[in-house]
Coordinates of C-alpha atoms (C1' of nucleotides) in Angstrom, one line a residue:
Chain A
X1 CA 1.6 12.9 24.7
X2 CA 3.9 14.8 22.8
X3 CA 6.0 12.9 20.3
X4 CA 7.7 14.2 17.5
X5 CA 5.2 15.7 15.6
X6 CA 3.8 17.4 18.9
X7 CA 6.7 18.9 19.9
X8 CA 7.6 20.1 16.2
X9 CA 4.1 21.5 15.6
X10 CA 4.6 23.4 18.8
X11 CA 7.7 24.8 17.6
X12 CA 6.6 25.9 14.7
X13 CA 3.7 27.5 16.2
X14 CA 5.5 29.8 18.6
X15 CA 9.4 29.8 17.6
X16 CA 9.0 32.4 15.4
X17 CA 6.8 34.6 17.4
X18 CA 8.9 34.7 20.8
X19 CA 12.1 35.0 18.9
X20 CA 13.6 38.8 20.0
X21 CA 11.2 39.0 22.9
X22 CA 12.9 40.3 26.0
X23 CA 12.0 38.5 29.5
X24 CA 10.1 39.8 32.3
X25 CA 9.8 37.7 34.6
X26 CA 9.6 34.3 35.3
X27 CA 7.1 32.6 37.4
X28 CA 7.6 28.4 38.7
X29 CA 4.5 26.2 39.9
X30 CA 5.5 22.9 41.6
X31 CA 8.5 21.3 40.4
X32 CA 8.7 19.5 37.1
X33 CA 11.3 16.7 36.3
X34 CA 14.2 18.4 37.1
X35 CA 14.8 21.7 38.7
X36 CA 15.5 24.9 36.7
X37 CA 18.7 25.2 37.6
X38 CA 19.1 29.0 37.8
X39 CA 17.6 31.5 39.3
X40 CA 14.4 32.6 38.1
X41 CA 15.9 36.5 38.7
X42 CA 19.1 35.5 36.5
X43 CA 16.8 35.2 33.5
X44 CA 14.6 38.6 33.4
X45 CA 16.3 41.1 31.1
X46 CA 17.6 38.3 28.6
X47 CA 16.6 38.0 25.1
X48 CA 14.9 35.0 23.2
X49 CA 16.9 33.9 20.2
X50 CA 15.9 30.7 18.3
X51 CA 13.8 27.7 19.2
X52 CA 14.6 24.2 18.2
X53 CA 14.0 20.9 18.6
X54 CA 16.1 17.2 18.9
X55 CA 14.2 14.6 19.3
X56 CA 11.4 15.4 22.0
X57 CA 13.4 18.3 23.8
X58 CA 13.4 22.2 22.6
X59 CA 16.0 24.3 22.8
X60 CA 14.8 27.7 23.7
X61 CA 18.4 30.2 23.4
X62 CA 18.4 33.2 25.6
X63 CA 21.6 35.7 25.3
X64 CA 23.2 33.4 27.6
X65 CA 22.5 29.6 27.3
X66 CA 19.0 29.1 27.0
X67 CA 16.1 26.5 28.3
X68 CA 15.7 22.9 27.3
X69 CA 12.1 22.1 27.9
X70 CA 10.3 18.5 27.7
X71 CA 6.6 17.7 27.7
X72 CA 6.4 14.7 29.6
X73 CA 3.4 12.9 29.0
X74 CA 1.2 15.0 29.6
X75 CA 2.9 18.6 29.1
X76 CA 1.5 21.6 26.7
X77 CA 3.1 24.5 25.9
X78 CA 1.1 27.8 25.2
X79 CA 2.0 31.2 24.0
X80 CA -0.3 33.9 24.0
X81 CA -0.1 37.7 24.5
X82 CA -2.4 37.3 27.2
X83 CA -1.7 35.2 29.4
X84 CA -5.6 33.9 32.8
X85 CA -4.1 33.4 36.0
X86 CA -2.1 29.9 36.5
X87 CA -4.2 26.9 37.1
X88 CA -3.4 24.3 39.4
X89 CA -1.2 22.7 36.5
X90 CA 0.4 25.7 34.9
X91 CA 4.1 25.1 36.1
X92 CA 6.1 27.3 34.2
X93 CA 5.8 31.0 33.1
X94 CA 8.2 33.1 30.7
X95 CA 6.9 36.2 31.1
X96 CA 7.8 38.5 27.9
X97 CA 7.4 41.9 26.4
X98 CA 5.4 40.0 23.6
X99 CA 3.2 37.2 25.7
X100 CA 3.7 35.0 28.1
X101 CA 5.3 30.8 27.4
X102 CA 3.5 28.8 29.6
X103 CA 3.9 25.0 30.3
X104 CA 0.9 23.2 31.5
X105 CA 1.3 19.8 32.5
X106 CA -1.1 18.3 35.0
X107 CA 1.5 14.6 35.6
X108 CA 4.6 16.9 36.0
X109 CA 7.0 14.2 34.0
X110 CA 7.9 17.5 32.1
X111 CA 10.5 19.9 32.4
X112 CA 12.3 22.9 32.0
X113 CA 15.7 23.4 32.3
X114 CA 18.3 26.1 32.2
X115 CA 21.5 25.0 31.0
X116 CA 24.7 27.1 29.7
X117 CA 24.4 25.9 26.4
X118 CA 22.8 23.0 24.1
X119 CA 26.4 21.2 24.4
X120 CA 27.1 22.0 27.8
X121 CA 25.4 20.4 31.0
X122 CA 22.7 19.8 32.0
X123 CA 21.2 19.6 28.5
X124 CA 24.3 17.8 27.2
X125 CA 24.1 15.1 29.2
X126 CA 20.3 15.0 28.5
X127 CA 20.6 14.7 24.7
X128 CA 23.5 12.7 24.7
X129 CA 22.9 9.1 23.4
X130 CA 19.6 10.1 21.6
X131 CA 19.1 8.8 18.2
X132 CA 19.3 9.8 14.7
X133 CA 16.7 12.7 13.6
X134 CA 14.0 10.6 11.5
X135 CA 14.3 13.1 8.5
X136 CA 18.0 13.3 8.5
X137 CA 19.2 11.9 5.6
X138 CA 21.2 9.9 7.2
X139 CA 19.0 8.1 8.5
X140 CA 18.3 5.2 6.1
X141 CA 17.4 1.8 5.8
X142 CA 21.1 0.8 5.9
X143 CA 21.2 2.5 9.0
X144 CA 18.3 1.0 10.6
X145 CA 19.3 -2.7 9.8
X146 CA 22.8 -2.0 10.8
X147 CA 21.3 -0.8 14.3
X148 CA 18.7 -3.0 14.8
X149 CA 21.5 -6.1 14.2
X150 CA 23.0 -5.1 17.7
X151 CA 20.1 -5.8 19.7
X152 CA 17.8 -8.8 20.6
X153 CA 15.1 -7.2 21.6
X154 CA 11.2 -6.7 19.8
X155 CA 11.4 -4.4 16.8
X156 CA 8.7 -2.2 18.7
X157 CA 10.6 -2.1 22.1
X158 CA 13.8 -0.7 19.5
X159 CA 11.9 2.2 18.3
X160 CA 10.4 3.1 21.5
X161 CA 13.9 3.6 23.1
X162 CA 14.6 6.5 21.2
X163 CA 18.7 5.6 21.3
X164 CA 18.6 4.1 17.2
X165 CA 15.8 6.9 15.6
X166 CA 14.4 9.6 17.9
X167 CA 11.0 10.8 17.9
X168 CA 8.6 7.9 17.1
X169 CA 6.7 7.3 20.4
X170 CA 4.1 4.7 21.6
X171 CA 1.4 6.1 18.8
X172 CA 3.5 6.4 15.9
X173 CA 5.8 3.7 16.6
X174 CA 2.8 1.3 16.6
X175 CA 1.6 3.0 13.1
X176 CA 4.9 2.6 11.3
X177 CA 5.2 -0.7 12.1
X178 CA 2.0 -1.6 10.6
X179 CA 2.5 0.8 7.5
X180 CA 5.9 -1.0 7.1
X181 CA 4.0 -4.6 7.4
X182 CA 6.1 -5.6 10.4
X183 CA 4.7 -7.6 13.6
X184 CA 6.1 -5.2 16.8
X185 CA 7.1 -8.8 18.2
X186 CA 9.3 -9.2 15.9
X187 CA 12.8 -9.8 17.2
X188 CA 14.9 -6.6 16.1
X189 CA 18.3 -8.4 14.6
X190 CA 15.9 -10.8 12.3
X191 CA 15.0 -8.6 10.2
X192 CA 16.0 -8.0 6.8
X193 CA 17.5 -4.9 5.1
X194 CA 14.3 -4.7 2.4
X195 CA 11.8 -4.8 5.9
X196 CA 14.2 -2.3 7.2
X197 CA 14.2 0.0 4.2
X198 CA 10.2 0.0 4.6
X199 CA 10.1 0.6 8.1
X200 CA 12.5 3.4 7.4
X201 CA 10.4 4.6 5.5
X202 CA 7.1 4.3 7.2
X203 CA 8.7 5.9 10.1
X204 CA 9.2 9.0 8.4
X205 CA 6.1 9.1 6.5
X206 CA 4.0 8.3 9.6
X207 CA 6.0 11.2 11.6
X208 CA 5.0 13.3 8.0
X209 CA 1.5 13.0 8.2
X210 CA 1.0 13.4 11.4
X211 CA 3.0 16.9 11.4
X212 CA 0.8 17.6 8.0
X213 CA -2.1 17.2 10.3
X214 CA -0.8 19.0 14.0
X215 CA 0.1 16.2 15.3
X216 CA -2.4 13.9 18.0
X217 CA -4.8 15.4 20.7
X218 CA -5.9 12.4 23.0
X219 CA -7.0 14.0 25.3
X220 CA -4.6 17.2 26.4
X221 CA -2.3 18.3 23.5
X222 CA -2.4 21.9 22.1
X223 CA 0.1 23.4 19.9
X224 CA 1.1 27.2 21.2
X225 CA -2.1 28.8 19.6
X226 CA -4.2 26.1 21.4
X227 CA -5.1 24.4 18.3
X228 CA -5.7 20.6 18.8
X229 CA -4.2 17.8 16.3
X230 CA -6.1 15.9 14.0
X231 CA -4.1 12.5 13.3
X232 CA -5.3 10.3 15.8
X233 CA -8.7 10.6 14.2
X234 CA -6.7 8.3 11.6
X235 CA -5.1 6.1 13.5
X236 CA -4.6 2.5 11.7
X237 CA -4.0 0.5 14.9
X238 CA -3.1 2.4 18.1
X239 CA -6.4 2.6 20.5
X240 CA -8.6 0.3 18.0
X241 CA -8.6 -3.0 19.5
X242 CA -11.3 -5.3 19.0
X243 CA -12.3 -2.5 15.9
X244 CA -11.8 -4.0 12.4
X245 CA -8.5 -3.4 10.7
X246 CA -9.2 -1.0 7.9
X247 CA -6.9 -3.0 5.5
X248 CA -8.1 -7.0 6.2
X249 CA -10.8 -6.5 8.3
X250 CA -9.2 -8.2 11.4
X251 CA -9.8 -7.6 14.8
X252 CA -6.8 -5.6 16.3
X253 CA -5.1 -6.5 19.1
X254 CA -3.6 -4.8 22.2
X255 CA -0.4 -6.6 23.4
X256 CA 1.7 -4.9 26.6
X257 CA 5.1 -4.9 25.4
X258 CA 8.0 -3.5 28.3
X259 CA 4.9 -2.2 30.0
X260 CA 3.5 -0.2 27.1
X261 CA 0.4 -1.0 25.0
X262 CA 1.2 -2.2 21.6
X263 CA -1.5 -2.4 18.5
X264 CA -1.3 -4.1 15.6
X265 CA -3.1 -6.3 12.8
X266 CA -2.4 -9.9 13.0
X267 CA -3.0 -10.4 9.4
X268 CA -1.4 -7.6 8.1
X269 CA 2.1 -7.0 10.2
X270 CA 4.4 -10.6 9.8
X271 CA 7.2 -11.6 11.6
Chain B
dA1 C1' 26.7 -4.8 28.2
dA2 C1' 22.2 -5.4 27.0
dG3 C1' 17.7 -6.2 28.7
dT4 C1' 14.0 -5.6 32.2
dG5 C1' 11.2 -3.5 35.6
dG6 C1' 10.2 0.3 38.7
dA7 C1' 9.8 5.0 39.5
dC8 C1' 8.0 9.6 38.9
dC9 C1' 2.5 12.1 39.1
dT10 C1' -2.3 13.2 38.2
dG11 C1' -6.7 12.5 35.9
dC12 C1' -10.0 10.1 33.4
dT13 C1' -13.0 6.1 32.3
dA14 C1' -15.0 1.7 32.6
dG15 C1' -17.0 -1.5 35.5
dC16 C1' -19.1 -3.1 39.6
Chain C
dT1 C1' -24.3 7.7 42.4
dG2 C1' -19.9 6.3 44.2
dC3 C1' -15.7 3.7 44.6
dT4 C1' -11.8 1.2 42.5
dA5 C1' -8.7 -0.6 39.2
dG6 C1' -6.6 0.2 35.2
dC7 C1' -4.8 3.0 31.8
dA8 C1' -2.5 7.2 29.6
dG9 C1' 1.5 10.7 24.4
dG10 C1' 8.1 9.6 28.2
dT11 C1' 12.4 8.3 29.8
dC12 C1' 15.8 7.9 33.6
dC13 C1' 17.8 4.8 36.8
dA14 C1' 19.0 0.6 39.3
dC15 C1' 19.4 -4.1 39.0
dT16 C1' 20.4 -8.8 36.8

DNA sequence: AAGTGGACCTGCTAGC
DNA sequence: TGCTAGCAGGTCCACT
């Protein structure tokens, strides 16, 4: 599920809310991704401080250290002063003086992980090697070229791994490549700085809009209210094959690219 | 060293 | 109606 503008839309939809809340208690389901790493005990009588995000992890501080949570696939994360009875998929609880956090995540590729600090392990380690933040502005279309010279692999696979740009995941990275005009097949060091500038760009304005709209509910994502996104309503490419391209007219067409679907127009996106 | 494929886990849908 | 194959928003790790 979540990409970018999942995770950030969550954020923003509970960071504020939670911050100051003391801890009561905190209640595991079957494991996630990784262990917690603490004690579930060690945790009650801490205090929430600020929530934020790099790339597809959130930082949740506590007094000491804090959680680094991931969604997975299939993970949402819910924050309500009331919290029903766990479900069969409601794998963490952080039980507060203000409402309960819960993660629900029915595949389990999630997790939720107590670590010292941001900078120390585990979550070091974890966010080591990510890319550049999309709306840094650092990240340019210099940048991108420069990065994308390195490798000899397909434009789309480069996006996807998350180690040149973070944030753009299988739905958007498929949409800024079409909004940039570039065929995902594309081998990565062939393209020129202009293309790069573009698909710049399109990255960030794709990740833009789809913030602007709360992000994509496929089938599972809610942001901490429960609200459901709006964006893939408007996809261009991703999950319209064999559906006319809304540009040309073209059929679009689903490729598997290092085991992922891949959309695109083969009129409109050039190698 | 970069590139590729498998692994993790569950649920839903399309097709027979 | 019921079963099965295929697919799903991520990313770590082992291997070539």
């Amino acid at each position: 599920m979540p990409e970018l503008p999942e995770v950030e839309v969550t954020r923003l939809s509970f960071g504020e809310r939670i911050r100051g809340a003391r801890v009561l208690a905190v209640r595991l389901g079957k494991p996630l991704r990784w262990p917690l790493g603490a004690e579930p005990s060690a945790l009650v009588g801490t205090t929430v401080g600020e929530t934020r995000r790099r790339g597809k992890y959130l930082w949740l501080a506590l007094d000491r250290g804090g959680l680094l949570l991931h969604l997975g696939m299939s993970g949402s994360l819910r924050f309500a002063p009331e919290a029903p009875p766990p479900g069969a998929h409601d794998h963490f609880d952080l039980v507060t003086d203000r409402g309960t956090l819960r993660l629900t995540d029915p595949r389990r590729f999630g997790a939720v992980v107590w670590s010292e600090g941001v900078d120390a392990a585990p979550a070091a380690r974890l966010l080591a090697g990510l890319g550049i933040e999309p709306f840094d502005e650092a990240f340019t279309g210099a940048h991108l070229h420069a990065a994308l010279k390195r490798r000899r692999v397909a434009v789309k696979t480069a996006l996807l791994a998350g180690d040149i740009v973070v944030g753009a995941g299988n739905i958007y990275a498929c949409e800024a490549l079409f909004a940039a005009g570039i065929d995902p097949r594309a081998r990565s060091d062939t393209l020129s700085r202009p293309r790069c500038e573009r698909l710049a760009a399109a990255v960030r304005a794709t990740l833009a809009q789809a913030l602007a709209l709360g992000g994509s509910t496929l089938r599972d994502f809610r942001d901490a209210h429960g609200t459901a996104g709006a964006f893939q309503q408007q996809t261009a490419v991703y999950g319209r094959e064999g559906l006319p391209c809304r540009v040309c007219g073209r059929a679009i067409r689903r490729i598997v690219q290092a085991q992922r679907s891949t959309f695109f127009c083969p009129r409109c996106q050039k190698r």
